[in-house]
């Protein structure tokens, strides 16, 4: 039962479209059918799709749904920034087009944000179409974590345990739990927290932008949690798992380098948030000293 003295915060949805017209239409229609958001609180951002799907969406989206045609493709984070800026709700649910809900449980999220004033981001329970978990909440990386995740060494006993703890595999049986970061495929962000930490860093074209956002949430005193009660089906293709010399592999590597440049490179032990904060503040001072000024991360 809702507490009438504490009305639930309003919730909107942002979907970034890039050559995914059919999926985007399906997701929007599903959101409306489940009553997850009103048409006017759903914003689709087209990242200058070369297939022309942005223009076609102008006539094919359900009535009332907002569409923003970006004049450039600045990457996923830039698209999210545009969508959040065009929205007016207290909370924003960021969704990939290749996701869908089986039922409406967003009130769980709304209540959680009401009851937890310093909650900045809530990640959803991502599952595969067969119901298996995607482990969408993680610990921050050390280089040893990356080695375990990206090479066959991760199959060895000690490193296999490291992978399990990095993926927080034991945390999904109960209620909401704190995580260092959550996957950007489906998460809810508090608008005031999003603005305070500087929005998505558009220096990442793809990959690591959600890790960076969550890191800045912790730096600024906001919490990041995962919410097992709210499931989101994700029909995904992990391009970042492609070879290091592929285009997506190179993009992933560049994003990783940017993240470690900002927050430090721990070799074996995972980083303490206090050390990440110190590294981040040093990075910010260097940025300002080079004449960028006190701009948000979205602008540097």
XYZ file of C-alpha atoms in Angstrom:
300
model
C 0.000 0.000 0.000
C 1.321 3.462 -0.930
C 2.026 6.024 1.748
C -0.226 8.943 0.799
C 2.099 11.327 2.619
C 4.874 10.390 0.200
C 3.584 10.301 -3.386
C 5.646 8.174 -5.725
C 8.133 10.051 -7.930
C 7.203 10.353 -11.581
C 8.948 8.008 -13.988
C 9.808 8.541 -17.639
C 11.617 6.383 -20.195
C 14.476 7.155 -22.587
C 15.300 4.839 -25.495
C 18.223 5.554 -27.826
C 17.554 4.396 -31.384
C 20.289 3.619 -33.888
C 19.143 1.569 -36.865
C 16.712 -0.301 -34.601
C 13.344 1.028 -35.776
C 11.408 -2.236 -35.426
C 12.819 -3.005 -31.983
C 12.205 0.559 -30.789
C 8.575 0.431 -31.928
C 8.065 -2.907 -30.194
C 9.597 -1.593 -26.958
C 7.465 1.543 -26.918
C 4.260 -0.378 -27.584
C 5.173 -2.863 -24.855
C 5.812 -0.052 -22.355
C 2.381 1.397 -23.098
C 0.639 -1.975 -22.920
C 2.166 -2.653 -19.488
C 1.339 0.863 -18.287
C 4.953 1.518 -17.339
C 4.888 5.130 -18.540
C 2.466 7.524 -20.192
C 3.098 8.330 -23.864
C 4.221 11.864 -23.048
C 6.809 10.504 -20.590
C 8.482 8.252 -23.169
C 11.274 9.857 -25.184
C 12.978 8.186 -28.135
C 16.278 9.715 -29.237
C 17.510 8.867 -32.715
C 21.302 9.048 -32.978
C 21.304 10.085 -36.648
C 20.572 6.549 -37.833
C 22.022 6.103 -41.351
C 19.116 3.817 -42.299
C 16.689 6.742 -41.971
C 14.752 5.100 -39.151
C 14.684 8.327 -37.147
C 12.631 10.106 -39.770
C 10.301 7.125 -40.187
C 9.735 6.981 -36.429
C 8.160 10.434 -36.640
C 5.084 8.882 -38.216
C 5.225 5.356 -36.768
C 5.567 6.002 -33.020
C 2.328 5.898 -30.988
C 0.609 9.239 -30.475
C 2.082 11.367 -27.712
C 5.469 9.618 -27.554
C 8.271 12.139 -27.877
C 10.964 11.814 -30.549
C 14.197 13.801 -30.641
C 16.289 13.649 -33.814
C 19.910 14.226 -32.855
C 21.902 16.113 -35.502
C 24.876 13.814 -34.813
C 25.721 10.377 -33.492
C 27.668 11.220 -30.360
C 27.385 7.707 -28.956
C 25.090 6.065 -26.432
C 25.867 8.445 -23.560
C 25.193 11.496 -25.717
C 21.843 10.032 -26.730
C 20.906 9.407 -23.100
C 21.871 12.970 -22.188
C 19.604 14.325 -24.925
C 16.716 12.136 -23.789
C 17.014 13.015 -20.105
C 17.264 16.717 -20.959
C 14.060 16.426 -22.995
C 12.238 14.690 -20.126
C 10.658 16.258 -17.059
C 10.078 13.306 -14.699
C 11.745 12.748 -11.310
C 13.147 9.388 -12.397
C 14.280 8.238 -15.822
C 14.306 4.615 -16.945
C 17.003 4.147 -19.595
C 16.305 1.150 -21.835
C 18.001 -0.498 -24.783
C 15.666 -1.207 -27.711
C 16.448 -4.949 -27.420
C 14.817 -5.259 -23.993
C 11.276 -5.863 -22.760
C 9.323 -6.327 -19.539
C 7.175 -9.368 -18.882
C 5.211 -7.453 -16.237
C 5.063 -4.018 -14.653
C 7.049 -3.846 -11.400
C 8.311 -0.268 -11.696
C 6.394 0.777 -8.564
C 8.993 -1.237 -6.635
C 11.625 1.103 -8.044
C 9.597 4.223 -7.361
C 9.078 3.209 -3.742
C 12.764 2.397 -3.340
C 13.788 5.857 -4.548
C 11.239 7.419 -2.182
C 12.526 5.427 0.793
C 16.223 5.979 -0.045
C 16.897 9.713 -0.478
C 20.543 9.197 -1.467
C 19.790 6.541 -4.088
C 21.123 7.736 -7.443
C 20.879 4.689 -9.705
C 18.931 1.422 -9.546
C 19.885 -1.368 -11.913
C 17.368 -3.965 -13.057
C 17.664 -7.758 -13.079
C 18.623 -8.511 -16.672
C 17.693 -11.987 -17.858
C 18.101 -13.840 -21.125
C 14.996 -14.954 -23.031
C 15.458 -18.422 -21.484
C 15.299 -16.902 -17.977
C 18.980 -17.236 -17.124
C 20.733 -14.341 -15.384
C 23.030 -11.867 -17.099
C 24.511 -10.669 -13.764
C 23.925 -7.003 -14.464
C 25.526 -5.647 -11.250
C 29.286 -5.658 -10.889
C 32.305 -4.687 -8.824
C 34.807 -2.156 -10.151
C 37.644 -3.678 -12.143
C 41.225 -4.427 -11.289
C 43.510 -5.501 -14.122
C 43.351 -9.002 -12.674
C 39.552 -8.933 -13.059
C 39.940 -7.979 -16.714
C 42.466 -10.766 -17.248
C 40.081 -13.275 -15.664
C 37.085 -12.060 -17.680
C 38.797 -11.743 -21.060
C 41.165 -14.732 -21.213
C 40.939 -18.497 -20.664
C 42.708 -17.962 -17.333
C 39.295 -17.121 -15.896
C 38.441 -20.832 -16.054
C 41.109 -21.678 -13.479
C 39.994 -22.220 -9.880
C 41.246 -19.033 -8.124
C 40.357 -16.746 -11.004
C 36.968 -18.418 -11.418
C 36.153 -17.320 -7.865
C 37.361 -13.840 -8.749
C 34.977 -13.709 -11.714
C 32.093 -14.857 -9.510
C 32.757 -12.130 -6.942
C 33.165 -9.506 -9.672
C 29.728 -10.458 -11.034
C 28.186 -10.454 -7.523
C 26.649 -13.831 -8.325
C 25.572 -14.545 -4.747
C 23.554 -11.346 -4.334
C 20.552 -12.004 -6.554
C 18.450 -14.161 -4.234
C 17.222 -11.428 -1.886
C 16.190 -7.791 -2.012
C 18.014 -4.711 -3.325
C 21.773 -4.710 -2.792
C 24.568 -2.215 -3.300
C 26.766 -2.601 -6.362
C 29.748 -0.655 -7.617
C 28.056 -0.302 -11.009
C 25.150 -1.657 -13.029
C 24.852 -2.380 -16.726
C 23.422 0.468 -18.795
C 21.036 -1.786 -20.732
C 18.287 -1.064 -18.213
C 18.565 1.225 -15.204
C 16.682 3.992 -13.423
C 18.434 7.239 -12.512
C 17.306 10.047 -10.252
C 17.292 13.230 -12.322
C 18.780 15.451 -9.595
C 21.656 12.990 -9.088
C 22.199 12.684 -12.844
C 22.516 16.459 -13.184
C 24.703 16.817 -10.088
C 27.345 14.320 -11.214
C 27.586 15.823 -14.691
C 25.382 13.520 -16.793
C 26.868 10.824 -19.030
C 30.479 11.470 -20.049
C 30.298 11.880 -23.813
C 34.014 11.157 -24.063
C 32.935 7.514 -24.272
C 31.346 6.652 -27.606
C 30.274 3.201 -26.418
C 31.132 0.934 -23.453
C 32.107 1.964 -19.916
C 29.884 5.048 -19.893
C 27.616 3.459 -17.282
C 30.625 2.326 -15.207
C 31.862 5.919 -15.251
C 28.435 7.303 -14.329
C 28.126 4.939 -11.367
C 31.661 5.770 -10.221
C 30.805 9.470 -10.169
C 27.616 8.677 -8.261
C 29.677 7.092 -5.484
C 32.185 9.975 -5.611
C 29.350 12.451 -5.042
C 27.750 10.448 -2.216
C 24.912 8.790 -4.168
C 24.199 5.069 -3.858
C 24.033 2.537 -6.682
C 21.908 -0.566 -6.108
C 20.593 -3.549 -8.049
C 16.957 -4.576 -7.685
C 16.322 -8.317 -8.197
C 12.537 -7.860 -7.941
C 12.344 -6.011 -11.274
C 13.194 -8.205 -14.263
C 14.006 -7.047 -17.769
C 14.502 -9.478 -20.646
C 17.532 -8.599 -22.757
C 17.988 -10.132 -26.202
C 21.549 -8.983 -26.538
C 24.591 -9.369 -28.738
C 27.780 -8.609 -26.809
C 29.893 -6.926 -29.490
C 32.438 -5.999 -26.821
C 33.288 -9.711 -26.612
C 34.593 -9.579 -30.181
C 38.317 -9.790 -30.898
C 40.553 -6.993 -29.687
C 41.371 -5.996 -33.263
C 37.734 -5.674 -34.314
C 36.115 -2.246 -34.463
C 34.014 -2.900 -31.354
C 37.037 -4.378 -29.594
C 39.042 -1.241 -30.269
C 36.177 0.955 -29.075
C 35.949 -1.088 -25.876
C 39.713 -0.730 -25.312
C 39.619 3.050 -25.806
C 36.757 3.340 -23.335
C 38.608 1.204 -20.805
C 41.692 3.419 -21.099
C 39.569 6.536 -20.545
C 37.965 5.068 -17.435
C 41.288 4.045 -15.896
C 42.775 7.442 -16.775
C 40.011 9.114 -14.779
C 39.746 6.740 -11.827
C 43.108 4.992 -11.536
C 44.435 1.590 -12.544
C 44.426 -0.990 -9.719
C 46.621 -3.974 -10.568
C 45.484 -6.803 -8.312
C 43.100 -5.552 -5.645
C 39.873 -3.863 -6.640
C 39.948 -0.112 -6.062
C 38.617 1.506 -2.916
C 36.048 4.173 -3.709
C 38.107 6.687 -1.710
C 41.125 6.083 -3.958
C 38.941 6.328 -7.046
C 37.614 9.644 -5.763
C 41.146 10.972 -5.250
C 42.184 9.860 -8.745
C 39.070 11.404 -10.258
C 39.600 14.737 -8.508
C 43.209 14.809 -9.769
C 41.936 14.149 -13.287
C 39.406 16.967 -12.953
C 42.100 19.394 -11.793
C 44.242 18.494 -14.789
C 41.283 19.039 -17.105
C 40.611 22.464 -15.595
C 44.297 23.426 -15.729
C 44.292 22.702 -19.441
C 41.636 25.336 -19.966
C 38.477 23.270 -20.120
C 37.068 25.037 -17.060
C 34.489 23.661 -14.673
C 32.525 21.830 -17.356
C 30.556 18.694 -16.698
C 31.934 15.301 -17.678
C 29.504 15.340 -20.572
C 31.527 18.172 -22.082
C 35.130 17.073 -21.531
